[in-house]
PDB file of C-alpha atoms and ligand atoms in Angstrom:
ATOM      1  CA  MET H  25     168.026 128.368  12.050  1.00  0.00           C
ATOM      2  CA  ILE H  26     169.361 128.185   8.539  1.00  0.00           C
ATOM      3  CA  ARG H  27     171.682 125.987   7.052  1.00  0.00           C
ATOM      4  CA  ILE H  28     174.683 126.916   4.582  1.00  0.00           C
ATOM      5  CA  ALA H  29     176.361 124.272   2.620  1.00  0.00           C
ATOM      6  CA  ILE H  30     180.368 124.753   2.094  1.00  0.00           C
ATOM      7  CA  GLN H  31     182.868 122.848   0.466  1.00  0.00           C
ATOM      8  CA  SER H  32     184.300 120.215   2.959  1.00  0.00           C
ATOM      9  CA  LYS H  33     187.988 120.533   1.731  1.00  0.00           C
ATOM     10  CA  GLY H  34     189.514 121.690  -1.492  1.00  0.00           C
ATOM     11  CA  ARG H  35     189.996 125.280  -2.915  1.00  0.00           C
ATOM     12  CA  LEU H  36     187.164 127.082  -1.500  1.00  0.00           C
ATOM     13  CA  ASN H  37     186.984 125.651   1.867  1.00  0.00           C
ATOM     14  CA  GLU H  38     189.540 128.032   3.595  1.00  0.00           C
ATOM     15  CA  ASP H  39     188.238 131.191   2.284  1.00  0.00           C
ATOM     16  CA  SER H  40     184.379 130.230   3.006  1.00  0.00           C
ATOM     17  CA  CYS H  41     185.372 129.395   6.550  1.00  0.00           C
ATOM     18  CA  LEU H  42     187.219 132.649   6.835  1.00  0.00           C
ATOM     19  CA  LEU H  43     184.148 134.475   5.571  1.00  0.00           C
ATOM     20  CA  LEU H  44     182.144 132.921   8.200  1.00  0.00           C
ATOM     21  CA  LYS H  45     184.793 133.762  10.953  1.00  0.00           C
ATOM     22  CA  ASP H  46     185.041 137.292   9.750  1.00  0.00           C
ATOM     23  CA  ALA H  47     181.553 137.628   9.801  1.00  0.00           C
ATOM     24  CA  GLY H  48     181.787 136.705  13.539  1.00  0.00           C
ATOM     25  CA  ILE H  49     180.449 133.536  13.359  1.00  0.00           C
ATOM     26  CA  SER H  50     182.485 130.759  15.399  1.00  0.00           C
ATOM     27  CA  VAL H  51     182.287 126.707  14.449  1.00  0.00           C
ATOM     28  CA  ASP H  52     183.732 124.342  16.762  1.00  0.00           C
ATOM     29  CA  GLU H  53     186.417 122.769  14.353  1.00  0.00           C
ATOM     30  CA  LEU H  54     186.743 119.669  16.282  1.00  0.00           C
ATOM     31  CA  LYS H  55     182.967 118.872  15.634  1.00  0.00           C
ATOM     32  CA  ARG H  56     183.452 119.486  11.975  1.00  0.00           C
ATOM     33  CA  LYS H  57     182.429 116.404  10.292  1.00  0.00           C
ATOM     34  CA  PHE H  58     179.337 116.607   7.793  1.00  0.00           C
ATOM     35  CA  LEU H  59     177.144 118.927   9.665  1.00  0.00           C
ATOM     36  CA  GLY H  60     178.457 121.813  12.146  1.00  0.00           C
ATOM     37  CA  LYS H  61     176.623 124.145  14.167  1.00  0.00           C
ATOM     38  CA  ALA H  62     177.592 127.632  14.798  1.00  0.00           C
ATOM     39  CA  SER H  63     177.826 128.594  18.542  1.00  0.00           C
ATOM     40  CA  ASP H  64     176.730 132.248  18.307  1.00  0.00           C
ATOM     41  CA  PHE H  65     174.667 132.411  15.282  1.00  0.00           C
ATOM     42  CA  PRO H  66     171.729 130.321  14.097  1.00  0.00           C
ATOM     43  CA  LEU H  67     173.429 128.611  11.403  1.00  0.00           C
ATOM     44  CA  GLU H  68     174.155 124.872  10.750  1.00  0.00           C
ATOM     45  CA  ILE H  69     177.144 124.311   8.350  1.00  0.00           C
ATOM     46  CA  LEU H  70     176.865 121.447   5.872  1.00  0.00           C
ATOM     47  CA  TYR H  71     180.192 120.145   4.377  1.00  0.00           C
ATOM     48  CA  LEU H  72     179.834 118.788   1.103  1.00  0.00           C
ATOM     49  CA  ARG H  73     181.832 118.166  -2.349  1.00  0.00           C
ATOM     50  CA  ASP H  74     181.392 121.282  -4.329  1.00  0.00           C
ATOM     51  CA  ASP H  75     179.726 119.354  -7.010  1.00  0.00           C
ATOM     52  CA  ASP H  76     176.680 118.547  -4.699  1.00  0.00           C
ATOM     53  CA  ILE H  77     175.973 122.052  -3.318  1.00  0.00           C
ATOM     54  CA  PRO H  78     173.972 123.594  -6.183  1.00  0.00           C
ATOM     55  CA  GLU H  79     171.462 120.753  -6.059  1.00  0.00           C
ATOM     56  CA  VAL H  80     171.378 120.530  -2.461  1.00  0.00           C
ATOM     57  CA  VAL H  81     170.547 124.250  -2.207  1.00  0.00           C
ATOM     58  CA  ALA H  82     168.153 124.069  -5.126  1.00  0.00           C
ATOM     59  CA  ASP H  83     166.102 121.187  -3.272  1.00  0.00           C
ATOM     60  CA  GLY H  84     165.952 123.045   0.111  1.00  0.00           C
ATOM     61  CA  SER H  85     168.263 120.490   1.918  1.00  0.00           C
ATOM     62  CA  ALA H  86     170.422 123.775   2.677  1.00  0.00           C
ATOM     63  CA  ASP H  87     168.877 127.296   2.369  1.00  0.00           C
ATOM     64  CA  LEU H  88     172.112 128.889   1.340  1.00  0.00           C
ATOM     65  CA  GLY H  89     175.544 127.523  -0.358  1.00  0.00           C
ATOM     66  CA  ILE H  90     178.822 128.899  -1.077  1.00  0.00           C
ATOM     67  CA  VAL H  91     180.471 127.179  -4.465  1.00  0.00           C
ATOM     68  CA  GLY H  92     182.280 128.366  -7.461  1.00  0.00           C
ATOM     69  CA  TYR H  93     180.119 129.761 -10.185  1.00  0.00           C
ATOM     70  CA  ASN H  94     181.506 127.269 -12.668  1.00  0.00           C
ATOM     71  CA  GLU H  95     179.735 124.605 -10.692  1.00  0.00           C
ATOM     72  CA  VAL H  96     176.542 126.551 -10.702  1.00  0.00           C
ATOM     73  CA  ALA H  97     176.539 127.068 -14.461  1.00  0.00           C
ATOM     74  CA  GLU H  98     177.235 123.480 -14.881  1.00  0.00           C
ATOM     75  CA  SER H  99     174.736 121.919 -12.630  1.00  0.00           C
ATOM     76  CA  GLY H 100     171.824 123.918 -14.224  1.00  0.00           C
ATOM     77  CA  ALA H 101     170.181 123.948 -10.496  1.00  0.00           C
ATOM     78  CA  GLU H 102     167.443 126.395  -9.984  1.00  0.00           C
ATOM     79  CA  VAL H 103     169.344 128.695  -7.547  1.00  0.00           C
ATOM     80  CA  THR H 104     169.834 132.416  -7.341  1.00  0.00           C
ATOM     81  CA  ILE H 105     173.145 134.320  -6.794  1.00  0.00           C
ATOM     82  CA  LEU H 106     172.991 136.639  -3.820  1.00  0.00           C
ATOM     83  CA  ARG H 107     176.626 137.779  -3.806  1.00  0.00           C
ATOM     84  CA  ARG H 108     179.801 137.586  -5.502  1.00  0.00           C
ATOM     85  CA  LEU H 109     182.137 136.632  -2.998  1.00  0.00           C
ATOM     86  CA  GLY H 110     185.439 137.756  -4.599  1.00  0.00           C
ATOM     87  CA  PHE H 111     187.665 134.590  -4.140  1.00  0.00           C
ATOM     88  CA  GLY H 112     188.180 131.200  -5.902  1.00  0.00           C
ATOM     89  CA  THR H 113     188.546 133.386  -9.115  1.00  0.00           C
ATOM     90  CA  CYS H 114     189.111 131.478 -12.368  1.00  0.00           C
ATOM     91  CA  ARG H 115     187.761 131.078 -15.708  1.00  0.00           C
ATOM     92  CA  LEU H 116     186.437 128.266 -17.839  1.00  0.00           C
ATOM     93  CA  SER H 117     188.506 128.113 -21.173  1.00  0.00           C
ATOM     94  CA  LEU H 118     189.241 126.284 -24.361  1.00  0.00           C
ATOM     95  CA  ALA H 119     192.922 125.318 -24.720  1.00  0.00           C
ATOM     96  CA  VAL H 120     194.613 123.546 -27.861  1.00  0.00           C
ATOM     97  CA  PRO H 121     197.999 122.232 -28.385  1.00  0.00           C
ATOM     98  CA  LYS H 122     200.445 125.061 -28.253  1.00  0.00           C
ATOM     99  CA  THR H 123     201.656 124.142 -31.477  1.00  0.00           C
ATOM    100  CA  ASP H 124     198.460 124.132 -33.468  1.00  0.00           C
ATOM    101  CA  LYS H 125     197.744 127.105 -35.683  1.00  0.00           C
ATOM    102  CA  TYR H 126     194.342 128.561 -34.134  1.00  0.00           C
ATOM    103  CA  ASP H 127     192.395 131.025 -36.332  1.00  0.00           C
ATOM    104  CA  GLY H 128     189.148 131.191 -34.504  1.00  0.00           C
ATOM    105  CA  LEU H 129     186.272 129.049 -33.119  1.00  0.00           C
ATOM    106  CA  SER H 130     185.832 127.262 -36.455  1.00  0.00           C
ATOM    107  CA  TYR H 131     189.076 125.249 -35.394  1.00  0.00           C
ATOM    108  CA  PHE H 132     186.942 123.176 -33.190  1.00  0.00           C
ATOM    109  CA  ASN H 133     184.786 121.957 -35.918  1.00  0.00           C
ATOM    110  CA  GLY H 134     185.147 118.132 -36.165  1.00  0.00           C
ATOM    111  CA  LYS H 135     187.345 118.053 -32.959  1.00  0.00           C
ATOM    112  CA  ALA H 136     187.016 116.319 -29.806  1.00  0.00           C
ATOM    113  CA  ILE H 137     187.080 118.236 -26.607  1.00  0.00           C
ATOM    114  CA  ALA H 138     187.873 116.696 -23.250  1.00  0.00           C
ATOM    115  CA  THR H 139     186.107 118.471 -20.132  1.00  0.00           C
ATOM    116  CA  SER H 140     184.438 118.047 -16.831  1.00  0.00           C
ATOM    117  CA  TYR H 141     182.068 120.830 -17.767  1.00  0.00           C
ATOM    118  CA  PRO H 142     179.890 119.263 -20.675  1.00  0.00           C
ATOM    119  CA  ARG H 143     176.924 121.194 -19.983  1.00  0.00           C
ATOM    120  CA  VAL H 144     178.597 124.594 -20.217  1.00  0.00           C
ATOM    121  CA  LEU H 145     180.746 123.663 -23.161  1.00  0.00           C
ATOM    122  CA  ARG H 146     177.713 122.159 -25.005  1.00  0.00           C
ATOM    123  CA  SER H 147     175.856 125.341 -24.592  1.00  0.00           C
ATOM    124  CA  PHE H 148     178.764 127.554 -25.817  1.00  0.00           C
ATOM    125  CA  LEU H 149     179.566 125.199 -29.002  1.00  0.00           C
ATOM    126  CA  ASP H 150     175.828 125.326 -29.869  1.00  0.00           C
ATOM    127  CA  LYS H 151     175.402 129.257 -29.308  1.00  0.00           C
ATOM    128  CA  ASN H 152     178.471 129.639 -31.959  1.00  0.00           C
ATOM    129  CA  GLY H 153     177.331 126.921 -34.290  1.00  0.00           C
ATOM    130  CA  ILE H 154     180.396 124.755 -33.704  1.00  0.00           C
ATOM    131  CA  ASP H 155     180.028 120.899 -34.214  1.00  0.00           C
ATOM    132  CA  ALA H 156     182.432 119.257 -32.021  1.00  0.00           C
ATOM    133  CA  SER H 157     182.201 116.161 -29.935  1.00  0.00           C
ATOM    134  CA  ILE H 158     182.715 116.268 -26.082  1.00  0.00           C
ATOM    135  CA  ARG H 159     184.466 113.853 -24.083  1.00  0.00           C
ATOM    136  CA  GLU H 160     183.554 114.134 -20.417  1.00  0.00           C
ATOM    137  CA  ILE H 161     186.194 113.109 -18.126  1.00  0.00           C
ATOM    138  CA  ARG H 162     186.712 113.777 -14.480  1.00  0.00           C
ATOM    139  CA  GLY H 163     190.109 114.931 -13.190  1.00  0.00           C
ATOM    140  CA  SER H 164     193.413 115.599 -15.206  1.00  0.00           C
ATOM    141  CA  VAL H 165     191.529 117.018 -18.387  1.00  0.00           C
ATOM    142  CA  GLU H 166     194.675 118.740 -19.150  1.00  0.00           C
ATOM    143  CA  ILE H 167     196.511 115.461 -20.200  1.00  0.00           C
ATOM    144  CA  ALA H 168     193.852 114.603 -22.582  1.00  0.00           C
ATOM    145  CA  PRO H 169     195.443 115.745 -25.773  1.00  0.00           C
ATOM    146  CA  ALA H 170     198.671 114.370 -25.069  1.00  0.00           C
ATOM    147  CA  ALA H 171     197.268 110.993 -24.400  1.00  0.00           C
ATOM    148  CA  GLY H 172     195.384 111.080 -27.506  1.00  0.00           C
ATOM    149  CA  ILE H 173     191.789 111.083 -25.909  1.00  0.00           C
ATOM    150  CA  ALA H 174     190.718 114.587 -27.184  1.00  0.00           C
ATOM    151  CA  ASP H 175     192.183 117.173 -29.598  1.00  0.00           C
ATOM    152  CA  ALA H 176     191.590 120.160 -27.236  1.00  0.00           C
ATOM    153  CA  ILE H 177     190.190 120.553 -23.493  1.00  0.00           C
ATOM    154  CA  PHE H 178     187.894 122.929 -21.779  1.00  0.00           C
ATOM    155  CA  ASP H 179     188.644 123.412 -18.223  1.00  0.00           C
ATOM    156  CA  ILE H 180     189.550 125.608 -15.241  1.00  0.00           C
ATOM    157  CA  VAL H 181     192.295 128.038 -15.710  1.00  0.00           C
ATOM    158  CA  SER H 182     193.464 130.222 -13.169  1.00  0.00           C
ATOM    159  CA  SER H 183     197.225 131.065 -13.527  1.00  0.00           C
ATOM    160  CA  GLY H 184     197.658 129.286 -16.734  1.00  0.00           C
ATOM    161  CA  GLY H 185     200.453 127.348 -15.347  1.00  0.00           C
ATOM    162  CA  THR H 186     198.963 123.908 -15.593  1.00  0.00           C
ATOM    163  CA  LEU H 187     198.118 124.432 -19.388  1.00  0.00           C
ATOM    164  CA  VAL H 188     201.647 125.605 -20.249  1.00  0.00           C
ATOM    165  CA  SER H 189     203.403 122.706 -18.469  1.00  0.00           C
ATOM    166  CA  ASN H 190     200.991 120.434 -20.465  1.00  0.00           C
ATOM    167  CA  GLY H 191     201.973 121.819 -23.902  1.00  0.00           C
ATOM    168  CA  LEU H 192     198.711 123.639 -24.062  1.00  0.00           C
ATOM    169  CA  LYS H 193     197.556 127.273 -24.985  1.00  0.00           C
ATOM    170  CA  GLU H 194     194.374 129.018 -23.944  1.00  0.00           C
ATOM    171  CA  VAL H 195     192.487 130.221 -27.110  1.00  0.00           C
ATOM    172  CA  GLU H 196     189.023 131.083 -25.683  1.00  0.00           C
ATOM    173  CA  ARG H 197     187.927 132.324 -22.083  1.00  0.00           C
ATOM    174  CA  VAL H 198     184.107 131.213 -22.019  1.00  0.00           C
ATOM    175  CA  LEU H 199     183.028 131.959 -18.487  1.00  0.00           C
ATOM    176  CA  GLU H 200     184.507 134.039 -15.640  1.00  0.00           C
ATOM    177  CA  SER H 201     184.085 132.315 -12.295  1.00  0.00           C
ATOM    178  CA  GLU H 202     184.410 133.161  -8.617  1.00  0.00           C
ATOM    179  CA  ALA H 203     182.831 131.807  -5.489  1.00  0.00           C
ATOM    180  CA  VAL H 204     179.322 132.848  -5.318  1.00  0.00           C
ATOM    181  CA  LEU H 205     176.811 132.647  -2.274  1.00  0.00           C
ATOM    182  CA  ILE H 206     173.744 131.024  -3.393  1.00  0.00           C
ATOM    183  CA  ALA H 207     169.983 130.443  -2.267  1.00  0.00           C
ATOM    184  CA  GLY H 208     167.282 128.219  -3.131  1.00  0.00           C
ATOM    185  CA  PRO H 209     163.995 129.097  -4.665  1.00  0.00           C
ATOM    186  CA  SER H 210     161.894 129.152  -1.665  1.00  0.00           C
ATOM    187  CA  LEU H 211     162.761 130.626   1.730  1.00  0.00           C
ATOM    188  CA  SER H 212     160.224 130.404   4.416  1.00  0.00           C
ATOM    189  CA  GLU H 213     159.272 133.484   6.050  1.00  0.00           C
ATOM    190  CA  ASP H 214     161.045 132.722   9.629  1.00  0.00           C
ATOM    191  CA  LYS H 215     164.274 132.218   7.817  1.00  0.00           C
ATOM    192  CA  LYS H 216     164.401 135.472   6.058  1.00  0.00           C
ATOM    193  CA  PRO H 217     165.406 137.799   8.663  1.00  0.00           C
ATOM    194  CA  ILE H 218     168.442 135.383   9.573  1.00  0.00           C
ATOM    195  CA  VAL H 219     169.511 135.524   6.020  1.00  0.00           C
ATOM    196  CA  ASP H 220     169.177 139.066   5.853  1.00  0.00           C
ATOM    197  CA  ASN H 221     171.369 139.461   8.901  1.00  0.00           C
ATOM    198  CA  LEU H 222     173.904 137.166   7.451  1.00  0.00           C
ATOM    199  CA  LEU H 223     173.872 139.081   4.219  1.00  0.00           C
ATOM    200  CA  PHE H 224     174.379 142.218   6.203  1.00  0.00           C
ATOM    201  CA  ARG H 225     177.547 140.866   7.997  1.00  0.00           C
ATOM    202  CA  PHE H 226     178.947 139.325   4.917  1.00  0.00           C
ATOM    203  CA  ASP H 227     178.697 142.750   3.053  1.00  0.00           C
ATOM    204  CA  SER H 228     180.524 144.619   5.930  1.00  0.00           C
ATOM    205  CA  VAL H 229     183.333 142.035   5.611  1.00  0.00           C
ATOM    206  CA  SER H 230     183.691 142.301   1.942  1.00  0.00           C
ATOM    207  CA  ASP H 231     183.399 146.165   2.393  1.00  0.00           C
ATOM    208  CA  SER H 232     186.307 146.444   4.733  1.00  0.00           C
ATOM    209  CA  ARG H 233     188.555 143.908   2.910  1.00  0.00           C
ATOM    210  CA  GLY H 234     191.366 145.414   0.850  1.00  0.00           C
ATOM    211  CA  LYS H 235     190.879 148.763   2.719  1.00  0.00           C
ATOM    212  CA  LYS H 236     193.024 150.521   5.280  1.00  0.00           C
ATOM    213  CA  TYR H 237     192.318 153.322   7.746  1.00  0.00           C
ATOM    214  CA  ILE H 238     194.609 156.279   7.434  1.00  0.00           C
ATOM    215  CA  LEU H 239     194.990 159.129   9.765  1.00  0.00           C
ATOM    216  CA  MET H 240     197.333 162.066   9.524  1.00  0.00           C
ATOM    217  CA  ASN H 241     198.329 165.566  10.678  1.00  0.00           C
ATOM    218  CA  LEU H 242     197.844 168.181   8.012  1.00  0.00           C
ATOM    219  CA  PRO H 243     198.159 171.959   7.561  1.00  0.00           C
ATOM    220  CA  THR H 244     194.439 173.247   7.829  1.00  0.00           C
ATOM    221  CA  SER H 245     195.101 175.102   4.518  1.00  0.00           C
ATOM    222  CA  SER H 246     195.551 171.713   2.568  1.00  0.00           C
ATOM    223  CA  VAL H 247     192.308 170.180   3.824  1.00  0.00           C
ATOM    224  CA  GLU H 248     190.548 171.076   0.568  1.00  0.00           C
ATOM    225  CA  GLU H 249     193.330 169.281  -1.373  1.00  0.00           C
ATOM    226  CA  ALA H 250     193.511 166.393   0.868  1.00  0.00           C
ATOM    227  CA  VAL H 251     189.489 165.756   0.471  1.00  0.00           C
ATOM    228  CA  LYS H 252     190.274 165.484  -3.314  1.00  0.00           C
ATOM    229  CA  ILE H 253     192.918 162.998  -2.713  1.00  0.00           C
ATOM    230  CA  LEU H 254     190.983 160.904  -0.136  1.00  0.00           C
ATOM    231  CA  PRO H 255     187.205 160.619  -1.144  1.00  0.00           C
ATOM    232  CA  ALA H 256     186.135 158.367   1.942  1.00  0.00           C
ATOM    233  CA  MET H 257     182.671 157.099   2.334  1.00  0.00           C
ATOM    234  CA  ARG H 258     181.075 160.555   2.903  1.00  0.00           C
ATOM    235  CA  SER H 259     184.316 162.568   3.187  1.00  0.00           C
ATOM    236  CA  PRO H 260     187.296 162.498   5.274  1.00  0.00           C
ATOM    237  CA  THR H 261     186.938 163.341   9.081  1.00  0.00           C
ATOM    238  CA  VAL H 262     188.823 166.611   9.985  1.00  0.00           C
ATOM    239  CA  MET H 263     189.294 167.415  13.605  1.00  0.00           C
ATOM    240  CA  PRO H 264     191.301 170.389  15.082  1.00  0.00           C
ATOM    241  CA  LEU H 265     194.550 169.843  16.501  1.00  0.00           C
ATOM    242  CA  ALA H 266     195.769 171.975  19.804  1.00  0.00           C
ATOM    243  CA  MET H 267     198.470 173.620  17.267  1.00  0.00           C
ATOM    244  CA  ASP H 268     197.137 176.564  15.344  1.00  0.00           C
ATOM    245  CA  GLY H 269     196.789 176.017  11.765  1.00  0.00           C
ATOM    246  CA  TRP H 270     197.025 172.266  11.785  1.00  0.00           C
ATOM    247  CA  CYS H 271     194.274 169.478  11.932  1.00  0.00           C
ATOM    248  CA  SER H 272     194.077 165.750  11.937  1.00  0.00           C
ATOM    249  CA  LEU H 273     192.646 163.819   9.120  1.00  0.00           C
ATOM    250  CA  HIS H 274     190.979 160.293   9.021  1.00  0.00           C
ATOM    251  CA  SER H 275     189.897 158.406   6.262  1.00  0.00           C
ATOM    252  CA  VAL H 276     189.692 155.000   4.623  1.00  0.00           C
ATOM    253  CA  VAL H 277     191.396 153.901   1.407  1.00  0.00           C
ATOM    254  CA  LYS H 278     191.818 150.946  -0.869  1.00  0.00           C
ATOM    255  CA  GLU H 279     195.155 149.487   0.023  1.00  0.00           C
ATOM    256  CA  SER H 280     195.912 149.022  -3.805  1.00  0.00           C
ATOM    257  CA  GLU H 281     195.919 152.803  -3.858  1.00  0.00           C
ATOM    258  CA  LEU H 282     197.543 153.411  -0.427  1.00  0.00           C
ATOM    259  CA  TRP H 283     200.864 154.333  -1.514  1.00  0.00           C
ATOM    260  CA  ASP H 284     199.911 156.714  -4.231  1.00  0.00           C
ATOM    261  CA  LYS H 285     197.812 158.650  -1.970  1.00  0.00           C
ATOM    262  CA  VAL H 286     200.361 158.632   0.759  1.00  0.00           C
ATOM    263  CA  GLU H 287     202.794 160.204  -1.583  1.00  0.00           C
ATOM    264  CA  ALA H 288     200.302 162.886  -2.781  1.00  0.00           C
ATOM    265  CA  LEU H 289     199.460 163.589   0.803  1.00  0.00           C
ATOM    266  CA  LYS H 290     202.988 164.172   2.054  1.00  0.00           C
ATOM    267  CA  LYS H 291     203.330 166.569  -0.918  1.00  0.00           C
ATOM    268  CA  ILE H 292     200.859 168.899   0.551  1.00  0.00           C
ATOM    269  CA  GLY H 293     202.485 168.756   4.151  1.00  0.00           C
ATOM    270  CA  ALA H 294     200.880 165.499   5.584  1.00  0.00           C
ATOM    271  CA  GLU H 295     203.020 164.428   8.858  1.00  0.00           C
ATOM    272  CA  GLY H 296     202.711 161.543  11.146  1.00  0.00           C
ATOM    273  CA  ILE H 297     200.826 159.418   8.835  1.00  0.00           C
ATOM    274  CA  LEU H 298     199.303 156.253  10.442  1.00  0.00           C
ATOM    275  CA  VAL H 299     197.966 153.144   8.633  1.00  0.00           C
ATOM    276  CA  LEU H 300     195.653 151.052  10.494  1.00  0.00           C
ATOM    277  CA  ASN H 301     194.006 147.527   9.580  1.00  0.00           C
ATOM    278  CA  LEU H 302     190.254 148.071   9.330  1.00  0.00           C
ATOM    279  CA  ASP H 303     188.258 145.415  10.996  1.00  0.00           C
ATOM    280  CA  LYS H 304     184.703 146.028   9.662  1.00  0.00           C
ATOM    281  CA  VAL H 305     182.767 148.687   7.754  1.00  0.00           C
ATOM    282  CA  ILE H 306     179.205 148.614   8.868  1.00  0.00           C
ATOM    283  CA  ALA H 307     176.995 150.554   6.468  1.00  0.00           C
TER     284      ALA H 307
HETATM  285  O1  LIG U  14     186.428 117.508  -3.615  1.00  0.00           O
HETATM  286  P1  LIG U  14     185.354 118.759  -4.330  1.00  0.00           P
HETATM  287  O2  LIG U  14     184.623 117.967  -5.415  1.00  0.00           O
HETATM  288  O3  LIG U  14     184.797 119.406  -3.401  1.00  0.00           O
HETATM  289  O4  LIG U  14     186.569 119.565  -4.967  1.00  0.00           O
HETATM  290  P2  LIG U  14     187.128 119.663  -6.544  1.00  0.00           P
HETATM  291  O5  LIG U  14     188.448 119.009  -6.710  1.00  0.00           O
HETATM  292  O6  LIG U  14     186.279 119.256  -7.472  1.00  0.00           O
HETATM  293  O7  LIG U  14     187.258 121.125  -6.818  1.00  0.00           O
HETATM  294  P3  LIG U  14     188.593 121.955  -6.000  1.00  0.00           P
HETATM  295  O8  LIG U  14     188.856 122.020  -4.811  1.00  0.00           O
HETATM  296  O9  LIG U  14     189.962 121.881  -6.830  1.00  0.00           O
HETATM  297  O10 LIG U  14     188.064 123.487  -6.675  1.00  0.00           O
HETATM  298  C1  LIG U  14     186.797 124.180  -6.329  1.00  0.00           C
HETATM  299  C2  LIG U  14     186.569 125.437  -7.042  1.00  0.00           C
HETATM  300  O11 LIG U  14     187.803 126.368  -6.846  1.00  0.00           O
HETATM  301  C3  LIG U  14     186.352 125.331  -8.322  1.00  0.00           C
HETATM  302  O12 LIG U  14     185.172 124.788  -8.798  1.00  0.00           O
HETATM  303  C4  LIG U  14     186.542 126.581  -8.950  1.00  0.00           C
HETATM  304  O13 LIG U  14     185.348 127.537  -8.696  1.00  0.00           O
HETATM  305  C5  LIG U  14     187.674 127.099  -7.966  1.00  0.00           C
HETATM  306  N1  LIG U  14     188.912 127.450  -8.572  1.00  0.00           N
HETATM  307  C6  LIG U  14     189.786 128.520  -8.541  1.00  0.00           C
HETATM  308  C7  LIG U  14     189.750 126.355  -9.178  1.00  0.00           C
HETATM  309  C8  LIG U  14     190.845 127.004  -9.614  1.00  0.00           C
HETATM  310  N2  LIG U  14     190.992 128.320  -9.257  1.00  0.00           N
HETATM  311  C9  LIG U  14     192.054 125.992 -10.062  1.00  0.00           C
HETATM  312  N3  LIG U  14     193.028 126.539 -10.739  1.00  0.00           N
HETATM  313  N4  LIG U  14     189.453 125.051  -9.386  1.00  0.00           N
HETATM  314  C10 LIG U  14     190.399 124.341  -9.988  1.00  0.00           C
HETATM  315  N5  LIG U  14     191.464 124.809 -10.525  1.00  0.00           N
HETATM  316  C11 LIG U  14     192.669 123.759 -11.217  1.00  0.00           C
HETATM  317  C12 LIG U  14     192.595 123.794 -12.551  1.00  0.00           C
HETATM  318  O14 LIG U  14     191.563 122.932 -13.288  1.00  0.00           O
HETATM  319  C13 LIG U  14     193.996 123.568 -12.956  1.00  0.00           C
HETATM  320  O15 LIG U  14     194.015 121.960 -13.357  1.00  0.00           O
HETATM  321  O16 LIG U  14     193.839 123.927 -10.653  1.00  0.00           O
HETATM  322  C14 LIG U  14     194.745 123.607 -11.606  1.00  0.00           C
HETATM  323  C15 LIG U  14     195.597 124.739 -11.644  1.00  0.00           C
HETATM  324  O17 LIG U  14     195.490 125.918 -12.454  1.00  0.00           O
HETATM  325  P4  LIG U  14     196.364 127.130 -12.834  1.00  0.00           P
HETATM  326  O18 LIG U  14     195.763 127.553 -14.197  1.00  0.00           O
HETATM  327  O19 LIG U  14     196.688 127.849 -12.178  1.00  0.00           O
HETATM  328  O20 LIG U  14     197.495 126.336 -13.317  1.00  0.00           O
HETATM  329 ZN1  LIG U  15     184.202 118.774  -7.334  1.00  0.00          ZN
END
């Protein structure tokens, strides 16, 4: 049995639960309180505030955790990043009142910066030789300049909408973040195969995300061209059709490239193109 800590509510909860579900792990939602148990995998789920996850994993109370990289960096906890998970993307940035003239990092010398991420900010300022004071505040950091609490802020930015609506502008991107899967410094031998199995499942899920299965009929004479358009895991699968001179071609494409590829394939004679959802890619 292994234990994974995930956010109990908040921005990462839904995607963390979806990742487990897509990996074929069912958790009884009704029993979801503090500690849940998967019915079909040797896994316990510990639901916590995100701030607590790095420490709990570092001290071995949980074997794994799913948390924003920003929290890992701020905690300084001794954990290993096993995977970047591709959701919860955001950045930690410095922002200043939009009417201020900003001409580089020296702007911050002698200024007060409000943040919930003092450790990451301190290390960035020290590295750049900037002498600024840090006002640690929890929540609503973006109102600090207007409220006269600080001159600037250092906070999470995603779309940037919050900064704009508070009369601020982003001037330095300091740390890029996304949800990460973390592990503690020591994992007992009996738990390793379970973690490996879980990683294998997570990798299959992330390989299939954003991809589509595509199949079509194609004149045999166009196969060579089609292979150039559709480089699949090895190469597309080509199967003969009953009609002479035609074949059926199957492949996997990134959703973001789908329409460009479809257009190119139509130009070389592809017909009856079917695009299907891809459930899993098993390496
Ligand atoms: O209760 P708990 O302590 O568990 O949750 P929390 O309130 O501390 O964190 P939560 O749920 O807000 O965020 C969890 C994680 O999601 C963060 O640690 C980040 O890794 C990630 N994440 C991704 C974000 C955002 N995007 C985000 N936009 N966390 C916060 N925000 C905030 C941001 O601070 C800003 O004030 O959302 C606001 C809107 O952002 P804009 O730029 O889109 O306007
Ligand atoms: Zn939090």
